[in-house]
CSV table of C-alpha atoms in Angstrom, one decimal:
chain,number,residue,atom,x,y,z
A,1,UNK,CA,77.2,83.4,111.1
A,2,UNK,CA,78.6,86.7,112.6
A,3,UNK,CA,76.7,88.3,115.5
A,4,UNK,CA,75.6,91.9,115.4
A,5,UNK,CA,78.3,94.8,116.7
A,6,UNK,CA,77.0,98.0,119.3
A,7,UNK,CA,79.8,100.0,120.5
A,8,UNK,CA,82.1,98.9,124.1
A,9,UNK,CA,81.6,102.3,125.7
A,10,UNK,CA,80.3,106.2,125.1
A,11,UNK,CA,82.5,108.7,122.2
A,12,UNK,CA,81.7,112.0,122.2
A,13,UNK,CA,82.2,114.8,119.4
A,14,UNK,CA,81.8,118.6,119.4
A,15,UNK,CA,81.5,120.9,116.7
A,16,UNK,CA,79.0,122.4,114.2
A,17,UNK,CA,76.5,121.8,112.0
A,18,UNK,CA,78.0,121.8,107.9
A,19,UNK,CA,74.5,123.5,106.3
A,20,UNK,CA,72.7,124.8,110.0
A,21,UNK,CA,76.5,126.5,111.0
A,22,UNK,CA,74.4,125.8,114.5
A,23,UNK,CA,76.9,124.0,117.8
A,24,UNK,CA,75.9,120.5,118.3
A,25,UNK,CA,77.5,118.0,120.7
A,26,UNK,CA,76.6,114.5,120.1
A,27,UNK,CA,77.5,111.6,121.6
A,28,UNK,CA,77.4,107.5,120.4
A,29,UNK,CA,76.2,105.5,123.1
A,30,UNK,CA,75.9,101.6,122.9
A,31,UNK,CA,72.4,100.2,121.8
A,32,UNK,CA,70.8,97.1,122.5
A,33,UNK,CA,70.9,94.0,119.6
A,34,UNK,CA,68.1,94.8,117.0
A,35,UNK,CA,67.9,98.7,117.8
A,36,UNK,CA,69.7,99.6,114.7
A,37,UNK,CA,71.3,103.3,114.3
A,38,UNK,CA,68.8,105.8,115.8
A,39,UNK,CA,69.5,109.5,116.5
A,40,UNK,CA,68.1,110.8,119.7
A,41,UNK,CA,67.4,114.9,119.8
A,42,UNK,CA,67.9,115.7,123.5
A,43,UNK,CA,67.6,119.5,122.5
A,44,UNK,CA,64.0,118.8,122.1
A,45,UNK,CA,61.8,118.1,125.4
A,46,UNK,CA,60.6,115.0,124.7
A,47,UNK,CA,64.1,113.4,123.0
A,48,UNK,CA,62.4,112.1,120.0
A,49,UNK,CA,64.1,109.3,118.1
A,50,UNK,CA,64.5,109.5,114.7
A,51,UNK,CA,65.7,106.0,113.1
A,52,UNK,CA,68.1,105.8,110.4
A,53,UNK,CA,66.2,103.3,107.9
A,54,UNK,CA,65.7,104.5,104.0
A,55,UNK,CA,61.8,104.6,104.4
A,56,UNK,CA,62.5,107.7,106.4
A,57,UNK,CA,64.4,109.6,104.0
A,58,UNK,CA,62.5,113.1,103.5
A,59,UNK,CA,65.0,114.9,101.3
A,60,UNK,CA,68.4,115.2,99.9
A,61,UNK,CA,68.8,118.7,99.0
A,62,UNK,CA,72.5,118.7,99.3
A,63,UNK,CA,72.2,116.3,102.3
A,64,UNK,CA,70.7,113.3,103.4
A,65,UNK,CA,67.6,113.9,105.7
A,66,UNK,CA,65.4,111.4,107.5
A,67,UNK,CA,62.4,112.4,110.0
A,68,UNK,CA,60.4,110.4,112.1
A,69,UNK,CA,57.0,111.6,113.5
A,70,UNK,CA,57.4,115.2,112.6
A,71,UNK,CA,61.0,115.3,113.7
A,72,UNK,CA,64.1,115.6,111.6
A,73,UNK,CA,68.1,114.7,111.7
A,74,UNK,CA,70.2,115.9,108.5
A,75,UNK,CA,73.6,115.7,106.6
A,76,UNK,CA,73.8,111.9,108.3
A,77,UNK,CA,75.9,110.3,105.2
A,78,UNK,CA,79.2,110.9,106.5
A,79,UNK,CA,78.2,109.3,110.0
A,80,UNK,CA,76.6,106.6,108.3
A,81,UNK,CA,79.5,105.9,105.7
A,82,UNK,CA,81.6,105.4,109.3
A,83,UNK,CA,79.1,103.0,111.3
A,84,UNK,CA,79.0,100.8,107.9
A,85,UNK,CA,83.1,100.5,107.4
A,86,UNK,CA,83.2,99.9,110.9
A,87,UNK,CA,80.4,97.3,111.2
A,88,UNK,CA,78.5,99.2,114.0
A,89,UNK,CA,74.7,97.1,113.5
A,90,UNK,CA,73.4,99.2,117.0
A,91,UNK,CA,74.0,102.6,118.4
A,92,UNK,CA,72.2,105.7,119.6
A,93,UNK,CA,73.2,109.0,118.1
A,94,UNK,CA,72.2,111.9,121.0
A,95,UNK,CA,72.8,114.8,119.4
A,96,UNK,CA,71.1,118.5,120.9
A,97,UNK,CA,71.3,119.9,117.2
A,98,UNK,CA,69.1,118.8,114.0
A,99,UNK,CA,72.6,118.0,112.4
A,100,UNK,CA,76.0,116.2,113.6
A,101,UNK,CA,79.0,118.1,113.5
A,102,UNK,CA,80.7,118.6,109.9
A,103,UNK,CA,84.6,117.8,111.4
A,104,UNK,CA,87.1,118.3,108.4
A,105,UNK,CA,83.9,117.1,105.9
A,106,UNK,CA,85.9,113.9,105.7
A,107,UNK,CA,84.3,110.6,107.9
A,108,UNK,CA,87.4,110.3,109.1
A,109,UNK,CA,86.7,112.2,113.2
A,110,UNK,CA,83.6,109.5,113.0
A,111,UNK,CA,85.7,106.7,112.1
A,112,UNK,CA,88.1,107.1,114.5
A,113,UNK,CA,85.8,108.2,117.0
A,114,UNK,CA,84.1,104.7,116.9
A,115,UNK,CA,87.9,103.0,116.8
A,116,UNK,CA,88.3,104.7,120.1
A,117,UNK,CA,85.3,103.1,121.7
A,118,UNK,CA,85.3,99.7,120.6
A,119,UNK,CA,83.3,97.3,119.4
A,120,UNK,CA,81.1,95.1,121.8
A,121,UNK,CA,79.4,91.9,120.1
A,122,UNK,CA,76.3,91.1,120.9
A,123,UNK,CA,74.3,87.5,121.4
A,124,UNK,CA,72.0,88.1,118.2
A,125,UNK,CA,73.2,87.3,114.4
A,126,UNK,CA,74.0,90.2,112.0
A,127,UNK,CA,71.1,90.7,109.2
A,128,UNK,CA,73.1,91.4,106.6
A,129,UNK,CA,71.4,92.4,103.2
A,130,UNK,CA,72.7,90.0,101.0
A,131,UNK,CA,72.3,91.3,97.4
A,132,UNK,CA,70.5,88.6,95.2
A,133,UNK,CA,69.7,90.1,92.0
A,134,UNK,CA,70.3,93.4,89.9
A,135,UNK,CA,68.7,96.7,91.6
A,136,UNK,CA,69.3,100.0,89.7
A,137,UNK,CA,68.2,103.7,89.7
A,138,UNK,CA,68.6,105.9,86.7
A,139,UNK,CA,68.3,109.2,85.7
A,140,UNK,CA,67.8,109.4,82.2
A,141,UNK,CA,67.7,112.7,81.6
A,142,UNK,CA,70.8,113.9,82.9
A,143,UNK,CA,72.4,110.1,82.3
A,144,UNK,CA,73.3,109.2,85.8
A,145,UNK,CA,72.5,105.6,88.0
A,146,UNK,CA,73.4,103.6,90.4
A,147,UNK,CA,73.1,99.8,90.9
A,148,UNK,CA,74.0,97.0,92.8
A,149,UNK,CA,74.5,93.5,92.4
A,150,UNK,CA,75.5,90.3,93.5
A,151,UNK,CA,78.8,90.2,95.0
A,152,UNK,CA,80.6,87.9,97.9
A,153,UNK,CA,82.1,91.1,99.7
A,154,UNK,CA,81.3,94.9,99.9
A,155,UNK,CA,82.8,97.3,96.9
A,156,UNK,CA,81.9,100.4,95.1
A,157,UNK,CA,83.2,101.5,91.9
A,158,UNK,CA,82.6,105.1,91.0
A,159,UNK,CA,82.6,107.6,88.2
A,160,UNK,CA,82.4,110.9,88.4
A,161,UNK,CA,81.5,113.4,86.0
A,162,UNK,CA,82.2,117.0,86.4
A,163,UNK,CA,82.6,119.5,83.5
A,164,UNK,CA,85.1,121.7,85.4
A,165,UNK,CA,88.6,121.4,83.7
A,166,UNK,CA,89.7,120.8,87.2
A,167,UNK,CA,87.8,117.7,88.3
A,168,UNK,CA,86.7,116.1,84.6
A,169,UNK,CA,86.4,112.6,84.7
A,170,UNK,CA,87.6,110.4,88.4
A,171,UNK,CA,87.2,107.3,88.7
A,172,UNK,CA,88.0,104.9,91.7
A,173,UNK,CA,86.5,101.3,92.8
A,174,UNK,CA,87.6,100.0,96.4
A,175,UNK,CA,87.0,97.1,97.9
A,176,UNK,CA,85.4,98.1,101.2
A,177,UNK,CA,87.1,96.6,104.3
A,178,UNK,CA,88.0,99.1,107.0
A,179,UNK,CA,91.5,99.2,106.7
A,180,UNK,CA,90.9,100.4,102.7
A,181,UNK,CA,88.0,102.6,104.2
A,182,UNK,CA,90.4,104.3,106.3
A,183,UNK,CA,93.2,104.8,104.3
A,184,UNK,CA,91.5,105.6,101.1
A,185,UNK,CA,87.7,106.7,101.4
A,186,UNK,CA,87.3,108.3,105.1
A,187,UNK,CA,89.7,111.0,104.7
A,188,UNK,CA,88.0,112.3,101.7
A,189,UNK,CA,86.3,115.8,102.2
A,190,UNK,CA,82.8,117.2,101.1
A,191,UNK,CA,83.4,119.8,97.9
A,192,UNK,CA,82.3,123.3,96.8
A,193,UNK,CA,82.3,125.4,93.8
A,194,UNK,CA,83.5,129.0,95.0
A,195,UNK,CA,80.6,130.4,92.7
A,196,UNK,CA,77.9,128.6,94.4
A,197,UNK,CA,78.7,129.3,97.5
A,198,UNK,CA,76.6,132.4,97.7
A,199,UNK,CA,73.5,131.1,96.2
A,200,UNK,CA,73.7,128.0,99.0
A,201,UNK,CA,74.4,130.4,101.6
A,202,UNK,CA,71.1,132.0,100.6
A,203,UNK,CA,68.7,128.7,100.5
A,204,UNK,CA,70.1,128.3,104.4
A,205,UNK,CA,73.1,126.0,103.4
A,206,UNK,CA,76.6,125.5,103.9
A,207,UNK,CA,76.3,127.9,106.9
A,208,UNK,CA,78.7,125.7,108.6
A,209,UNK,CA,81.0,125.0,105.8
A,210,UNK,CA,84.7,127.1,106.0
A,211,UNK,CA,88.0,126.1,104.4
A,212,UNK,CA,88.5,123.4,107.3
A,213,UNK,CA,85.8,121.3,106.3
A,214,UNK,CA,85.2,121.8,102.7
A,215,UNK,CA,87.4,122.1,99.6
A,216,UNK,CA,86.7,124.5,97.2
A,217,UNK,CA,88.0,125.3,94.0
A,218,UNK,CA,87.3,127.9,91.2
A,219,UNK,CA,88.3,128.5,87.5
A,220,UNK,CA,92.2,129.5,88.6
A,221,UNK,CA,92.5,126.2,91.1
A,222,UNK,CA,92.4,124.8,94.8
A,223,UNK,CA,91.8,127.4,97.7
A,224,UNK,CA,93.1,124.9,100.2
A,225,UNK,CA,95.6,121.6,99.6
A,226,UNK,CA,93.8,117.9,98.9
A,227,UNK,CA,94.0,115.2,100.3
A,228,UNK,CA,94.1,112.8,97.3
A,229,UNK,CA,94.3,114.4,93.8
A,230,UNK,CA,90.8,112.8,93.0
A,231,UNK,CA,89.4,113.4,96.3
A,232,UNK,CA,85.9,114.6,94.6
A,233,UNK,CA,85.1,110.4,93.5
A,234,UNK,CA,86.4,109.5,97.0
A,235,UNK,CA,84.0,111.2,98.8
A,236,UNK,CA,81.0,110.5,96.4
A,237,UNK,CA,82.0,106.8,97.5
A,238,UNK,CA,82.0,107.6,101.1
A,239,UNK,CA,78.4,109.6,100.6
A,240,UNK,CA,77.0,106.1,98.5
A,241,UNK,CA,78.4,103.6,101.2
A,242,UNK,CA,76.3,106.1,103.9
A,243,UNK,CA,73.4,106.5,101.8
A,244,UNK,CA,73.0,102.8,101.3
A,245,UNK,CA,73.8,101.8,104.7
A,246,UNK,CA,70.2,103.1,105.2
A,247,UNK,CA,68.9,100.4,103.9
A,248,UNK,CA,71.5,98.0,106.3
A,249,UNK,CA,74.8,96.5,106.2
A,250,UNK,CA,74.7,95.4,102.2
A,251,UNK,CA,76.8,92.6,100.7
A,252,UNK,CA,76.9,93.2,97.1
A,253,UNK,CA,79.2,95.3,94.3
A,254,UNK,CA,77.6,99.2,93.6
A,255,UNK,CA,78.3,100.6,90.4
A,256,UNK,CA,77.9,104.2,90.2
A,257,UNK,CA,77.9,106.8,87.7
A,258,UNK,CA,77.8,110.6,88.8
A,259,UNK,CA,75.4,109.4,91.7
A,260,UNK,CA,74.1,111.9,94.6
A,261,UNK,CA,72.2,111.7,97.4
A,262,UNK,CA,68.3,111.6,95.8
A,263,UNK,CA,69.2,108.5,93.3
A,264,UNK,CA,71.5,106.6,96.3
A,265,UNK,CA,68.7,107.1,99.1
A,266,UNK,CA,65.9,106.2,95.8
A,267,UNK,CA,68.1,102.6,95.7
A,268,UNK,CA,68.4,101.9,99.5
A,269,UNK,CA,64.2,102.2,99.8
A,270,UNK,CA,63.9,100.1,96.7
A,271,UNK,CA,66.6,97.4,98.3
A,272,UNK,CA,65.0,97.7,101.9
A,273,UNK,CA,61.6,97.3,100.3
A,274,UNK,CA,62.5,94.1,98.8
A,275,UNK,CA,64.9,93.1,101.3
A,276,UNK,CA,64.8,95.1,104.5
């Protein structure tokens, strides 16, 4: 039986917001056994907290969102795909911004961030969410899922489908430890379409986003280098582990096919419901 994991000391980051383009510091501060992750806003008056479970997912427009009594923390996934490879069960997340700080667009400042401050166990045993049976999410009409099932371990397999003649078809499946996390899924960076950029721009996204924490591409090519050349399906993994962690530290295999953020956050309620 392995105990739960809060961090040894404080880790602080600086920076802006991907979609809000707003400064935000935010800090990871070690959290009693049982608190889970929960995001503090301290640039509100009466520092609500805002817990990161699936049941408090309110959108996923581009983002993950959760809000708790009228109060709201987005673009968590990234954060979240960092606590799970590093097995962080308790932490508070102060942040005086609605949004943590986009970094290269990778996990990979998060990661190391929580490398830096250590891991403290704690006298309570880990409630892992041991997957015991098949749970899957589809979306018929434009043919995507993802599902998870039995497995003695953590691993994703992906597929991504994009009809640019770029990207096409990536595949990758990892088994998830944090040495593989690190090396293979953390550095992976968030992705844009030059054309859409505009049109985001408009709806009040990606007013953070520049060429140091995004990588965009149009119909000639790259406007900046990659980090792997099928960097897209590594960060799709990254944003699945995050989404899922909402529903806890899961043991089982996910299969995905061209999955985002609505159908990932749709399976973590379904598994917390049944599991949680």
């Amino acid at each position: 039986m392995q105990n739960q994991i809060t961090l040894a000391q404080e880790a602080a980051y600086t920076g802006v917001g991907l979609h809000s383009g707003r400064d935000v510091h935010m800090v990871l501060k070690p959290a009693p056994a049982d608190t889970g992750i929960v995001f503090i806003r301290t640039d509100l008056p009466e520092r609500p907290q805002i817990h990161a479970v699936a049941i408090n997912v309110t959108s996923t427009l581009r983002a993950t969102t959760v809000e708790e009594n009228g109060h709201k923390v987005f673009t968590i996934e990234h954060l979240m795909s960092a606590f799970h490879a590093q097995g962080i069960d308790n932490c508070y997340v102060e942040m005086d911004s609605e949004e943590p700080p986009v970094a290269d667009g990778s996990a990979l400042a998060f990661f190391d961030l929580m490398q830096q401050a250590g891991r403290q166990e704690q006298a309570a045993p880990r409630r892992e969410v041991v997957i015991d049976k098949v749970y899957r999410i589809d979306d018929e009409e434009h043919k995507r899922f993802v599902m998870v099932l039995p497995y003695d371990g953590f691993r994703v397999s992906f597929t991504s489908l994009n009809p640019h003649k770029l990207i096409g078809v990536q595949y990758e499946n990892f088994e998830i430890t944090p040495e593989t996390y690190h090396q293979e899924v953390a550095p992976a960076r968030t992705i844009a379409y030059e054309k859409e950029i505009k049109a985001l721009q408009e709806m009040g996204l990606g007013l953070g986003g520049t060429l140091d924490s995004v990588i965009v591409y149009n119909d000639e090519g790259w406007l900046n280098p990659l980090h792997f050349e099928d960097e897209l399906v590594r960060h799709k993994i990254l944003d699945v582990i995050g989404d899922l962690r909402l529903a806890g530290p899961i043991r089982g295999h996910v299969i995905a096919v061209a999955s985002g953020h609505a159908l990932n956050t749709q399976l973590a309620k379904k598994i917390a419901a049944e599991l949680g």
